[in-house]
C-alpha positions as protocol buffer text, in pm:
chain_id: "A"
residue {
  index: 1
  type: UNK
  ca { x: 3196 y: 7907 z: -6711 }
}
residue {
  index: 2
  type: UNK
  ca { x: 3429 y: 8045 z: -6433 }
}
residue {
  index: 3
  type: UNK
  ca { x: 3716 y: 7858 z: -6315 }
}
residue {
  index: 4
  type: UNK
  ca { x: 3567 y: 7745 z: -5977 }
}
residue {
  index: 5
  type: UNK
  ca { x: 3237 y: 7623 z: -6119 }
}
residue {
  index: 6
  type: UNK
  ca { x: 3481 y: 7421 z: -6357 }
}
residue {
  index: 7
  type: UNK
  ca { x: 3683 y: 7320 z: -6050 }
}
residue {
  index: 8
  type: UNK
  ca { x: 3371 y: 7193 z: -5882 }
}
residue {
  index: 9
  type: UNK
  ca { x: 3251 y: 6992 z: -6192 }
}
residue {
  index: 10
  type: UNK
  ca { x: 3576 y: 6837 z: -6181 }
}
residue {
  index: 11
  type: UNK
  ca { x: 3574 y: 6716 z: -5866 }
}
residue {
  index: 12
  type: UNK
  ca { x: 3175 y: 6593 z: -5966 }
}
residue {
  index: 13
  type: UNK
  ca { x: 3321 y: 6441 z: -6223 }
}
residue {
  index: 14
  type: UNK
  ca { x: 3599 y: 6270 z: -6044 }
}
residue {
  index: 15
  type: UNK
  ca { x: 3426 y: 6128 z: -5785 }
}
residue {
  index: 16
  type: UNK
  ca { x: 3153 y: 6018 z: -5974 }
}
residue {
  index: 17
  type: UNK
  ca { x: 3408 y: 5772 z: -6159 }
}
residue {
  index: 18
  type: UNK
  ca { x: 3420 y: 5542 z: -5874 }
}
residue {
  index: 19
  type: UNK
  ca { x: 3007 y: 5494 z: -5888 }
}
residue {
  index: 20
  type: UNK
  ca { x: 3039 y: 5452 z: -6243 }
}
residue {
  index: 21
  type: UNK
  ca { x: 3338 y: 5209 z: -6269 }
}
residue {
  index: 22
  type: UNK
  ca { x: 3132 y: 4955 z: -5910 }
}
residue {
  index: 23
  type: UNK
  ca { x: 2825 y: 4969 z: -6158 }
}
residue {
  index: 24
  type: UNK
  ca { x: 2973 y: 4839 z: -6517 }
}
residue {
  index: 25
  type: UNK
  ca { x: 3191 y: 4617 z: -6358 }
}
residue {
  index: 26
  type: UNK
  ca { x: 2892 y: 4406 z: -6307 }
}
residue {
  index: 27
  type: UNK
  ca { x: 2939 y: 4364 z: -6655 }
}
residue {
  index: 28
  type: UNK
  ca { x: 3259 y: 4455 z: -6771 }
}
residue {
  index: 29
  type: UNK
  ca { x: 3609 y: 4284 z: -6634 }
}
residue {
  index: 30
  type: UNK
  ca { x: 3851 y: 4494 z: -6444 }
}
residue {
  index: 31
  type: UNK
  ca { x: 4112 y: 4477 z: -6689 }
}
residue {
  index: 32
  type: UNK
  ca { x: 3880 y: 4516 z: -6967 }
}
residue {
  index: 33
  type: UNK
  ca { x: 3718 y: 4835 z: -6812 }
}
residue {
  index: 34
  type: UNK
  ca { x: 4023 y: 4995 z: -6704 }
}
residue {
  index: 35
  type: UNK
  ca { x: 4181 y: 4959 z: -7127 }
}
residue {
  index: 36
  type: UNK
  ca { x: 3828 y: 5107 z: -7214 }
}
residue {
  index: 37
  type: UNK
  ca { x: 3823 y: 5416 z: -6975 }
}
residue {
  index: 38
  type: UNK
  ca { x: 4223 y: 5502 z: -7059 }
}
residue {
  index: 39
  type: UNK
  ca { x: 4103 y: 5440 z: -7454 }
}
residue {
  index: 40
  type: UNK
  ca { x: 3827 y: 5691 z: -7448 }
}
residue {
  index: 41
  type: UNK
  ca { x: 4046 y: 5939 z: -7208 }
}
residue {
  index: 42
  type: UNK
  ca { x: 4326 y: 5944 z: -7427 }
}
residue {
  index: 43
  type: UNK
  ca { x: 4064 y: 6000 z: -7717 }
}
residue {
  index: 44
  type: UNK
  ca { x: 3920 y: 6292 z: -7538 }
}
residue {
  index: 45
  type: UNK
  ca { x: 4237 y: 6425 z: -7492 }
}
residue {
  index: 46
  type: UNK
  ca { x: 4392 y: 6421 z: -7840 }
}
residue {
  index: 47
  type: UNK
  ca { x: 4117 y: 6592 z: -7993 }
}
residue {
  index: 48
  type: UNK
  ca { x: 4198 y: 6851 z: -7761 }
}
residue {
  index: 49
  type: UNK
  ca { x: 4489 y: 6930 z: -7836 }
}
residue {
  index: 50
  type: UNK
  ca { x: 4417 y: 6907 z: -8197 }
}
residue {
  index: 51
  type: UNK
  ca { x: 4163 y: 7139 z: -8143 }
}
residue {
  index: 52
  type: UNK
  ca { x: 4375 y: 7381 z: -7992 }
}
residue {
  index: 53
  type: UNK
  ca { x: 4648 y: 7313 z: -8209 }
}
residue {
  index: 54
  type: UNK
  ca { x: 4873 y: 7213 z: -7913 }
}
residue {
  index: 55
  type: UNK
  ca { x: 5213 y: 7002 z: -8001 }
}
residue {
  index: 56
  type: UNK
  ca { x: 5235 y: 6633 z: -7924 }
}
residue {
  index: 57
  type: UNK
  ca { x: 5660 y: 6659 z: -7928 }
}
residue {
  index: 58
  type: UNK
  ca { x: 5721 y: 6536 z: -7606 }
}
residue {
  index: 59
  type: UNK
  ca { x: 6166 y: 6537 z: -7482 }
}
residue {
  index: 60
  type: UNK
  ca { x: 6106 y: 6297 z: -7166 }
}
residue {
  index: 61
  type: UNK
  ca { x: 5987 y: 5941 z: -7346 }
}
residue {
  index: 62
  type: UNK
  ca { x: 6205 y: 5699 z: -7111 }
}
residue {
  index: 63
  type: UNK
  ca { x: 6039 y: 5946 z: -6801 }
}
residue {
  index: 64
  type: UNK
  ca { x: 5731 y: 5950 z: -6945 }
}
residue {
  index: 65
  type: UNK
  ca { x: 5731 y: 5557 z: -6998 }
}
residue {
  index: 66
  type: UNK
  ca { x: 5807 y: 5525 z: -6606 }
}
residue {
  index: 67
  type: UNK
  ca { x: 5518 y: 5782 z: -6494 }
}
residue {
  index: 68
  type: UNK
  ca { x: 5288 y: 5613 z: -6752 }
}
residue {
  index: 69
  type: UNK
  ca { x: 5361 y: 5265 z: -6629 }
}
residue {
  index: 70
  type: UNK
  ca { x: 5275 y: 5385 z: -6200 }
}
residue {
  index: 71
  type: UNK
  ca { x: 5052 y: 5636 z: -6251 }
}
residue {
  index: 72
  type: UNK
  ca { x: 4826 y: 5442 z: -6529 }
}
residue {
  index: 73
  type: UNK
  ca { x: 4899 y: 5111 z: -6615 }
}
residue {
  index: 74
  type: UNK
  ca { x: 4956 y: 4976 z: -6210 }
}
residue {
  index: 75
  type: UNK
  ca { x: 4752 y: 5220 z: -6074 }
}
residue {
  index: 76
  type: UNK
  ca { x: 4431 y: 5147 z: -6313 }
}
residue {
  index: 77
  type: UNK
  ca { x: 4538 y: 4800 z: -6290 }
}
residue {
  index: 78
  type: UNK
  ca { x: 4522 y: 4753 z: -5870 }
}
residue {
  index: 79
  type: UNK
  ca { x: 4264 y: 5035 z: -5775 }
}
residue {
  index: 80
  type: UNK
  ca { x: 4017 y: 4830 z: -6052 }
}
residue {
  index: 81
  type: UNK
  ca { x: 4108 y: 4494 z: -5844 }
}
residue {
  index: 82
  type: UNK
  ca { x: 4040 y: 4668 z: -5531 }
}
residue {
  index: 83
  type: UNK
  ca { x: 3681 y: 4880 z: -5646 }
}
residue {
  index: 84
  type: UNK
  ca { x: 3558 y: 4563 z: -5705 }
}
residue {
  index: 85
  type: UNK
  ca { x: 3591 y: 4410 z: -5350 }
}
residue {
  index: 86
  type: UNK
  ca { x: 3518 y: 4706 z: -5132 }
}
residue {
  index: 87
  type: UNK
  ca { x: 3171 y: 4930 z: -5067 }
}
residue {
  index: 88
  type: UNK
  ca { x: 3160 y: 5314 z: -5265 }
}
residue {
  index: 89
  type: UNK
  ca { x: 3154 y: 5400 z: -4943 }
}
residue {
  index: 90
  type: UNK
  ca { x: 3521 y: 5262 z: -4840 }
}
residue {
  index: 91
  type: UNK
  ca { x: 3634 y: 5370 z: -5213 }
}
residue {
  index: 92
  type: UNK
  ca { x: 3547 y: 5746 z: -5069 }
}
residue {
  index: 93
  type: UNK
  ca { x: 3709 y: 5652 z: -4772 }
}
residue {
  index: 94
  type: UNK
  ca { x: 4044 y: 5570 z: -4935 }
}
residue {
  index: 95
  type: UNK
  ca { x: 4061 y: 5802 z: -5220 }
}
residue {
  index: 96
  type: UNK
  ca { x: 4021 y: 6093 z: -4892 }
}
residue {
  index: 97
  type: UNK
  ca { x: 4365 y: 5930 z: -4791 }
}
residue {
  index: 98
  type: UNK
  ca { x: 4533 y: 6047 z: -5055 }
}
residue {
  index: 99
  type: UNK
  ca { x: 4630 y: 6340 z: -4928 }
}
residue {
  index: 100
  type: UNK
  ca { x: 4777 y: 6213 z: -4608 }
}
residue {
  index: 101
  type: UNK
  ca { x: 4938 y: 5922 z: -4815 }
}
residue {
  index: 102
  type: UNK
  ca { x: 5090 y: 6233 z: -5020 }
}
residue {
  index: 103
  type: UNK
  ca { x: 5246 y: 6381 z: -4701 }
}
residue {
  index: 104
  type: UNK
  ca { x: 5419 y: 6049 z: -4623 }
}
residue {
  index: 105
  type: UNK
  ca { x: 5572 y: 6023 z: -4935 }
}
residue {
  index: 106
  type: UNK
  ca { x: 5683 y: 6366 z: -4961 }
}
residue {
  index: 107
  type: UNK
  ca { x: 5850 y: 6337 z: -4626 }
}
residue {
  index: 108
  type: UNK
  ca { x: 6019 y: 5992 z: -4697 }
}
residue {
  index: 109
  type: UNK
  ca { x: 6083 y: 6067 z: -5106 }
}
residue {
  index: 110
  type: UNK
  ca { x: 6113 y: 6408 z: -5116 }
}
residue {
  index: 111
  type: UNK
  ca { x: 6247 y: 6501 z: -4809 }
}
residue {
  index: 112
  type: UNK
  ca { x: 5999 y: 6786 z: -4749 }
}
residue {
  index: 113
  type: UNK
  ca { x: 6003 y: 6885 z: -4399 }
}
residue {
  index: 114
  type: UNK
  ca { x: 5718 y: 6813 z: -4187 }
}
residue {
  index: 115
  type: UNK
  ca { x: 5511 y: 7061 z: -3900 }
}
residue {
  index: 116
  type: UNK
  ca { x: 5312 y: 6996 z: -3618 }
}
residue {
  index: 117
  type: UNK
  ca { x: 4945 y: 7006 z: -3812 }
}
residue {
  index: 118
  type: UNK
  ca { x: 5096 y: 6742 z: -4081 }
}
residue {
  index: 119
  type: UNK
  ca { x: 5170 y: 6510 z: -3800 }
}
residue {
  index: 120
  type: UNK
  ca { x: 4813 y: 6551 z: -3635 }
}
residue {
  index: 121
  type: UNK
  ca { x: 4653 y: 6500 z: -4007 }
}
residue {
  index: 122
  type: UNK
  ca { x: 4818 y: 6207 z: -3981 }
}
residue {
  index: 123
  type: UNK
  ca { x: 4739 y: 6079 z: -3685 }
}
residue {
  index: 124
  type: UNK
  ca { x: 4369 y: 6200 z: -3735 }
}
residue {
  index: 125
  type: UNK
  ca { x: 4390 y: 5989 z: -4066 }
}
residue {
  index: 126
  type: UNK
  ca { x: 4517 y: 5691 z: -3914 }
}
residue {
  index: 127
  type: UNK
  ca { x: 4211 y: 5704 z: -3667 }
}
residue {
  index: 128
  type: UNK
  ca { x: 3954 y: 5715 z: -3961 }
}
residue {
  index: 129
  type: UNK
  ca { x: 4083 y: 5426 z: -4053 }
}
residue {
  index: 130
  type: UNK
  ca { x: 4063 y: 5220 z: -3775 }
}
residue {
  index: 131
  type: UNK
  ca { x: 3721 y: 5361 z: -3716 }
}
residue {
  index: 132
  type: UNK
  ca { x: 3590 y: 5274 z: -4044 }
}
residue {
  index: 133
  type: UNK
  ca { x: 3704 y: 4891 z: -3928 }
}
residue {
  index: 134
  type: UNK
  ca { x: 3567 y: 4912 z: -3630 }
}
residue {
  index: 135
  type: UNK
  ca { x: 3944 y: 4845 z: -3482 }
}
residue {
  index: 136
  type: UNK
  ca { x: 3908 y: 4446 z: -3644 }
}
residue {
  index: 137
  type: UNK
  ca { x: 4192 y: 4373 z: -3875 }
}
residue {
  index: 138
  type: UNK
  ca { x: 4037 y: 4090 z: -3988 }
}
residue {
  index: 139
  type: UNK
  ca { x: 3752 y: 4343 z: -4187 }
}
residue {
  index: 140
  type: UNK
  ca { x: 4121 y: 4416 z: -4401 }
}
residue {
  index: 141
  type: UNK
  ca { x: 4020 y: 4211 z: -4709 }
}
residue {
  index: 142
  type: UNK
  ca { x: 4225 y: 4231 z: -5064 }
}
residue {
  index: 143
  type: UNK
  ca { x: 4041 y: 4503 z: -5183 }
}
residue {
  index: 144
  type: UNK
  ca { x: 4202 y: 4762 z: -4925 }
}
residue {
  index: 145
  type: UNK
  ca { x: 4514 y: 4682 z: -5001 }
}
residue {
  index: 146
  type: UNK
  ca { x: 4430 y: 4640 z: -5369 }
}
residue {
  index: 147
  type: UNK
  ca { x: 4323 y: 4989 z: -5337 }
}
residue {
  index: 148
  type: UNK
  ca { x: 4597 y: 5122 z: -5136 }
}
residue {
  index: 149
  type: UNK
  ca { x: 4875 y: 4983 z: -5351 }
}
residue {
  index: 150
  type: UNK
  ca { x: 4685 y: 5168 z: -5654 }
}
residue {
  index: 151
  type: UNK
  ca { x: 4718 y: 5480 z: -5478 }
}
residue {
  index: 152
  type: UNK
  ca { x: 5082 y: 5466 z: -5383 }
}
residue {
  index: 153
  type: UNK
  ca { x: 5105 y: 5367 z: -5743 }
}
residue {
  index: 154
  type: UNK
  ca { x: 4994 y: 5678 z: -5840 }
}
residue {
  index: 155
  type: UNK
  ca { x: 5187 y: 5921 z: -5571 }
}
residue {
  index: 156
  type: UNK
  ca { x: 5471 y: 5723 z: -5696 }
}
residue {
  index: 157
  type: UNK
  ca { x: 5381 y: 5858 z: -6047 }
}
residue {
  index: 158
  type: UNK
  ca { x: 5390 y: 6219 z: -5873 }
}
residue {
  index: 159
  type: UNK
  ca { x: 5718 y: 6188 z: -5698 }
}
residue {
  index: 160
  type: UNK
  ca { x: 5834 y: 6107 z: -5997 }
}
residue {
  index: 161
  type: UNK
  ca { x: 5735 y: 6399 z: -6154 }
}
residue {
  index: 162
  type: UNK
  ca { x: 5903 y: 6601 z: -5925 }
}
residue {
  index: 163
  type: UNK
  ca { x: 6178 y: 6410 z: -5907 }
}
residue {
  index: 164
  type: UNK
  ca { x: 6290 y: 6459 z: -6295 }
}
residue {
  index: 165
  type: UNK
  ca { x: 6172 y: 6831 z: -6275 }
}
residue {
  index: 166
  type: UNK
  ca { x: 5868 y: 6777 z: -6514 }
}
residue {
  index: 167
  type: UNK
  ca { x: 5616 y: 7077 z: -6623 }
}
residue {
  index: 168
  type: UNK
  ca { x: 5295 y: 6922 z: -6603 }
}
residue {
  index: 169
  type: UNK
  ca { x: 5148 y: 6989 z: -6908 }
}
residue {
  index: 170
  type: UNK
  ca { x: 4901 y: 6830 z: -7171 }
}
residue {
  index: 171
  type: UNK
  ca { x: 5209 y: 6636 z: -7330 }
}
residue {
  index: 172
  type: UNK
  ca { x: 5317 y: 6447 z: -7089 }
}
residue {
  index: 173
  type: UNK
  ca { x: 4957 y: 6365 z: -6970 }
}
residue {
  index: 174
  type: UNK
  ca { x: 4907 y: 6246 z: -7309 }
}
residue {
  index: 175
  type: UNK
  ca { x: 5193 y: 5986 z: -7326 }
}
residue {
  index: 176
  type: UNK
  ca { x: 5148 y: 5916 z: -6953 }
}
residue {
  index: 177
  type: UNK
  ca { x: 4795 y: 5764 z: -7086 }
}
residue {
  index: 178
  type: UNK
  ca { x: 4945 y: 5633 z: -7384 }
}
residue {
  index: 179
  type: UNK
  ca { x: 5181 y: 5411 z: -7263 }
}
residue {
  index: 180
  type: UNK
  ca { x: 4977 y: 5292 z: -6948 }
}
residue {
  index: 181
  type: UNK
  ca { x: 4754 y: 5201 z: -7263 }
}
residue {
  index: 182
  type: UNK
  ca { x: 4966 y: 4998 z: -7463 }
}
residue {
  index: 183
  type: UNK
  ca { x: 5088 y: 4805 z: -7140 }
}
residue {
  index: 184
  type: UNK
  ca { x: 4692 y: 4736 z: -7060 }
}
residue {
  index: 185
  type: UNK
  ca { x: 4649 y: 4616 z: -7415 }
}
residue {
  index: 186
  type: UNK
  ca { x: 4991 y: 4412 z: -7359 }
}
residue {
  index: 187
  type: UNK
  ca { x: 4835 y: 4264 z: -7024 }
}
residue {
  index: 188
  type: UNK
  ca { x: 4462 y: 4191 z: -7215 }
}
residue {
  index: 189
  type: UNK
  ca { x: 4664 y: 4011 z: -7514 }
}
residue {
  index: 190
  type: UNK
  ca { x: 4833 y: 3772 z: -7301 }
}
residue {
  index: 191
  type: UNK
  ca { x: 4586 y: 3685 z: -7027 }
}
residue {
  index: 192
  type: UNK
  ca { x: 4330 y: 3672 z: -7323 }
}
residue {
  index: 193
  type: UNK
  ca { x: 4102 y: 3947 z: -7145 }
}
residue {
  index: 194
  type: UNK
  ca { x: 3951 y: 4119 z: -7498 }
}
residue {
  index: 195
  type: UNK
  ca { x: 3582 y: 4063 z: -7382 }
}
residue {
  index: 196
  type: UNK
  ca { x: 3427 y: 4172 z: -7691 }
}
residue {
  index: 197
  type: UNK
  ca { x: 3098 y: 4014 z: -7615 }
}
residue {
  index: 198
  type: UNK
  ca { x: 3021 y: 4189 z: -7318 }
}
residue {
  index: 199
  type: UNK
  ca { x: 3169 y: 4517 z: -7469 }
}
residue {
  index: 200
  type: UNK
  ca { x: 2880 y: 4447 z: -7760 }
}
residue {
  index: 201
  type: UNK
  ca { x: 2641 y: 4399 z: -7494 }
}
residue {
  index: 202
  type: UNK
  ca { x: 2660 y: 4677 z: -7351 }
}
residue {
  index: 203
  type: UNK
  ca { x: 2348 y: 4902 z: -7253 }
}
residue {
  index: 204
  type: UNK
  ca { x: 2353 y: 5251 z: -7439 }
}
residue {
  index: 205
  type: UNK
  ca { x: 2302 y: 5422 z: -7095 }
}
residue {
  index: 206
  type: UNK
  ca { x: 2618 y: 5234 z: -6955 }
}
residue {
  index: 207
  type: UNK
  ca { x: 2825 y: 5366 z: -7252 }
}
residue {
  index: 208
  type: UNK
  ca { x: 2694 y: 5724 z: -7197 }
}
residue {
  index: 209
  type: UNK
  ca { x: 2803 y: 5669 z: -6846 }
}
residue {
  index: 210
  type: UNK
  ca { x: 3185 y: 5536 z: -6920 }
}
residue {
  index: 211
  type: UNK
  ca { x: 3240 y: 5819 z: -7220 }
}
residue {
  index: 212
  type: UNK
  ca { x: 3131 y: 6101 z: -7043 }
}
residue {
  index: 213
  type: UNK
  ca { x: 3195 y: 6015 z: -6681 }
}
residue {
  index: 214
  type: UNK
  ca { x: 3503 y: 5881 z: -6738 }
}
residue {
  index: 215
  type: UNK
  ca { x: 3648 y: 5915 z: -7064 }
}
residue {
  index: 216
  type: UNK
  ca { x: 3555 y: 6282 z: -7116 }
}
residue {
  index: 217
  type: UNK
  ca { x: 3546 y: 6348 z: -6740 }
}
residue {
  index: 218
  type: UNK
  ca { x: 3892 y: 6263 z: -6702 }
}
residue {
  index: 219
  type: UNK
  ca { x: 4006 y: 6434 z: -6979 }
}
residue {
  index: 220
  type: UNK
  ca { x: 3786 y: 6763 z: -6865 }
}
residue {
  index: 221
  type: UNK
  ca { x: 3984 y: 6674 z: -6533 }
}
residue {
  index: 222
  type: UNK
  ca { x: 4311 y: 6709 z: -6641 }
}
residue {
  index: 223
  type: UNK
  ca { x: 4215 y: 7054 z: -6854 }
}
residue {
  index: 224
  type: UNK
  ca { x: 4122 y: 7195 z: -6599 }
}
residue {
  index: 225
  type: UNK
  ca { x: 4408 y: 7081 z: -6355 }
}
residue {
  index: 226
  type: UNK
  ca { x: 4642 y: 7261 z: -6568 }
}
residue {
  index: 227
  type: UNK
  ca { x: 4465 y: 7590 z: -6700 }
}
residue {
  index: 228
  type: UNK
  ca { x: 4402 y: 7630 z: -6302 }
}
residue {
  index: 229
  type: UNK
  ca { x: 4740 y: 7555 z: -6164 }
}
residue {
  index: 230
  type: UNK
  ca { x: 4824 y: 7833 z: -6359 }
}
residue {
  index: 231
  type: UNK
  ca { x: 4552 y: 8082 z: -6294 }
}
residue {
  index: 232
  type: UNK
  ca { x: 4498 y: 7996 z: -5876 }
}
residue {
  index: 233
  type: UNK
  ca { x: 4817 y: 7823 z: -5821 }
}
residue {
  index: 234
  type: UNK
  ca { x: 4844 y: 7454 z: -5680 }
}
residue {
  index: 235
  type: UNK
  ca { x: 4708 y: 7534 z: -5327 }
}
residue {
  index: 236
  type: UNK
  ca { x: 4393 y: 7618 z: -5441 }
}
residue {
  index: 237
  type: UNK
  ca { x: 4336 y: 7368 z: -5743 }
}
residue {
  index: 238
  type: UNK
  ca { x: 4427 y: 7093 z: -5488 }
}
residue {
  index: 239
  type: UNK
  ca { x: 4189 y: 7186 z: -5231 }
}
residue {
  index: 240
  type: UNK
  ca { x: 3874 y: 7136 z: -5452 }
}
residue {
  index: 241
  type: UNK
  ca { x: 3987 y: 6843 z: -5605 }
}
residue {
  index: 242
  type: UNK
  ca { x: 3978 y: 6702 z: -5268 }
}
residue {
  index: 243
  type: UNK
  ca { x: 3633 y: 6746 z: -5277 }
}
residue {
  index: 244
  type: UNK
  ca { x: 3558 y: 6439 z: -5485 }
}
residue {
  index: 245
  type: UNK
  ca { x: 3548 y: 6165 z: -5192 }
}
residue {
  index: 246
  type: UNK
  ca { x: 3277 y: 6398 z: -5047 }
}
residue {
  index: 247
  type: UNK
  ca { x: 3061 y: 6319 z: -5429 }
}
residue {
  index: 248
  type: UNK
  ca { x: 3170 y: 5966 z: -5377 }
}
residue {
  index: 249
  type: UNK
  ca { x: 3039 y: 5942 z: -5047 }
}
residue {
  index: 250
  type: UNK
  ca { x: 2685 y: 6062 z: -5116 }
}
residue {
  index: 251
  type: UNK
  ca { x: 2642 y: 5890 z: -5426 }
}
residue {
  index: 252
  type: UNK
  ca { x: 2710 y: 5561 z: -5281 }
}
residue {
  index: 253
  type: UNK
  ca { x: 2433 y: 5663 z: -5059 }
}
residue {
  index: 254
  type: UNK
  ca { x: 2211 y: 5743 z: -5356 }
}
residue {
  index: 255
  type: UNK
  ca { x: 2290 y: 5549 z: -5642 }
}
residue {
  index: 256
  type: UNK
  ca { x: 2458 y: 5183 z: -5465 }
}
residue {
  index: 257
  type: UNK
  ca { x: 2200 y: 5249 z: -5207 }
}
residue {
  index: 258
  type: UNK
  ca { x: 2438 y: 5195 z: -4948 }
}
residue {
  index: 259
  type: UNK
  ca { x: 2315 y: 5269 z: -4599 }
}
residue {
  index: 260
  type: UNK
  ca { x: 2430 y: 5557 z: -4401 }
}
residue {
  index: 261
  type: UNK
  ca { x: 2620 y: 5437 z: -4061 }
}
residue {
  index: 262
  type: UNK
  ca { x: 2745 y: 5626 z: -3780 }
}
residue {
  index: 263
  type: UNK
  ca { x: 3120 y: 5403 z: -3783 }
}
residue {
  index: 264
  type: UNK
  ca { x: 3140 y: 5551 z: -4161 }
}
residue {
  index: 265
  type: UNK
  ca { x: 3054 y: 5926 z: -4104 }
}
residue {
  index: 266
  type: UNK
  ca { x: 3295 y: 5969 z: -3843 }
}
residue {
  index: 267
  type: UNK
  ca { x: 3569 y: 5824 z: -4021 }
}
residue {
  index: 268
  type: UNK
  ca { x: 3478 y: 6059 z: -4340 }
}
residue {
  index: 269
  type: UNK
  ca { x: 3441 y: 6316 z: -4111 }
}
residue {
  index: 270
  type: UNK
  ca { x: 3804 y: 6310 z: -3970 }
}
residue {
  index: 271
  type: UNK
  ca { x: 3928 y: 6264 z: -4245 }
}
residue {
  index: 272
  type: UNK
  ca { x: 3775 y: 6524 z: -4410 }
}
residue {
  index: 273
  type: UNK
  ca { x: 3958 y: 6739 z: -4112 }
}
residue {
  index: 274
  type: UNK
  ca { x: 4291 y: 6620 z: -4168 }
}
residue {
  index: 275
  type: UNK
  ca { x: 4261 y: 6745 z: -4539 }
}
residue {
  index: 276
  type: UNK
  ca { x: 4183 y: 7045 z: -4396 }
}
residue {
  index: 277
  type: UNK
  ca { x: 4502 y: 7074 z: -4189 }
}
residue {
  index: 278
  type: UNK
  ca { x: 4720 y: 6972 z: -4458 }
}
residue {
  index: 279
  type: UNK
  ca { x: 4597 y: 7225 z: -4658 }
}
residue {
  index: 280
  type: UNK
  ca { x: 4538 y: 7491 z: -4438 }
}
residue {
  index: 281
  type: UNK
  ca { x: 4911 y: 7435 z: -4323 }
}
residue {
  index: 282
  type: UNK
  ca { x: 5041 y: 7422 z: -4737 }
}
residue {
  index: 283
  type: UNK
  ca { x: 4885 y: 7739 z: -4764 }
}
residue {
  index: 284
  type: UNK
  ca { x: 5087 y: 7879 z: -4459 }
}
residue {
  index: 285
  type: UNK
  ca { x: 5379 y: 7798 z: -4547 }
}
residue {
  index: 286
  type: UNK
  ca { x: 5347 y: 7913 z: -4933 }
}
């Protein structure tokens, strides 16, 4: 399979997590789900690498502690809090923020410098928003920010990546879901969250759905990210892994059976355009 058909299953695969996790956490717990999908993930991903005899020495332990703890344990943690309270079609909405949220943080964290078509993504962004809320505040409920704290979670994770001058590479994605996992299992054990029952219980379709969805998915994700990082470069990779609100999106259509509104499609839609800006612009500039 080429590269950009594997690129495109990613991004299928990636945003049809979000479907998956708003259906089994009719039956699963938040916290539960989230140890379950990082379990089978990390799973995935060490047979990997033993299959392709790749070394598990990892230098950066403290660093990869830090990244593990933002970009897994608080991330999984907040965005399962949040996917819980909002509509797969609002999930869509804020994972398609990411980029913008990205910018922001780069700017402030990184002190990247910032052009003309970054500022009008965000501003284009910030409209989507308010459109999707129909310009009431009060339609703000805890899942939003929930979600939105998950995601800075997870830029944080990023930053920090570039902050220490890390190679992203199969180790450190491999202790980065390690010791988010042992910090889920640490948060389970005390707030006595080990639902074993409804782990047991179970449908065999469901489990099909969280292993290869989600467990394998992400692992097929984050193979991919890498072996096309360094075929395409990261303009490219990043640009159709931005395609996975889009699969959210129409999926919530088709499998919540959430119903298609004007307020929604025109807040997709712009954003959709400010991803376009930021990249086009990246790509200028590179």
């Amino acid at each position: 399979m080429s590269l950009y058909y594997r690129l495109l299953l990613a991004s299928l695969f990636w945003g049809s997590n979000v479907i998956v996790m708003k259906i089994l956490l009719n039956d699963i717990s938040f916290l539960m789900l989230a140890l379950l999908r990082v379990w089978i993930s990390l799973l995935c991903l060490s047979v990997y690498m033993l299959y392709k005899h790749i070394s598990f020495h990892y230098q950066y332990h403290l660093k990869g502690l830090l990244i593990g703890i933002l970009g897994i344990y608080l991330n999984f943690v907040l965005t399962f809090m949040g996917m819980s309270e909002v509509s797969g079609q609002n999930n869509a909405l804020m994972n398609a923020l990411a980029p913008v949220v990205t910018f922001i943080l780069s700017v402030l964290l990184l002190h990247h410098k910032a052009y003309k078509y970054d500022y009008i993504a965000l501003i284009l962004a910030i409209l989507a928003f308010l459109i999707s809320i129909q310009f009431d505040f009060s339609k703000i409920n805890l899942g939003f920010i929930y979600l939105f704290l998950g995601m800075i979670m997870y830029m944080l994770s990023n930053v920090c990546i570039q902050r220490f001058q890390l190679k992203h590479c199969f180790q450190l994605i491999f202790y980065e879901l390690l010791y988010g996992f042992i910090f889920l299992m640490i948060h389970s054990y005390i707030i006595d969250s080990f639902e074993m029952h409804s782990i047991v219980n179970l449908s065999l379709f469901h489990w099909l759905l969280l292993i290869i969805i989600s467990g394998a998915g992400f692992a097929f994700i984050q193979i991919t990210y890498m072996h096309s990082i360094n075929e395409i470069g990261a303009y490219k990779t990043s640009f159709y892994l931005s395609l996975n609100p889009l699969v959210t999106y129409i999926e919530s259509i088709i499998f919540l059976q959430e119903s298609i509104d004007v307020v929604h499609l025109l807040s997709f839609m712009a954003i959709l355009v400010s991803i376009y800006l930021i990249h086009i612009h990246a790509h200028n500039i590179t």
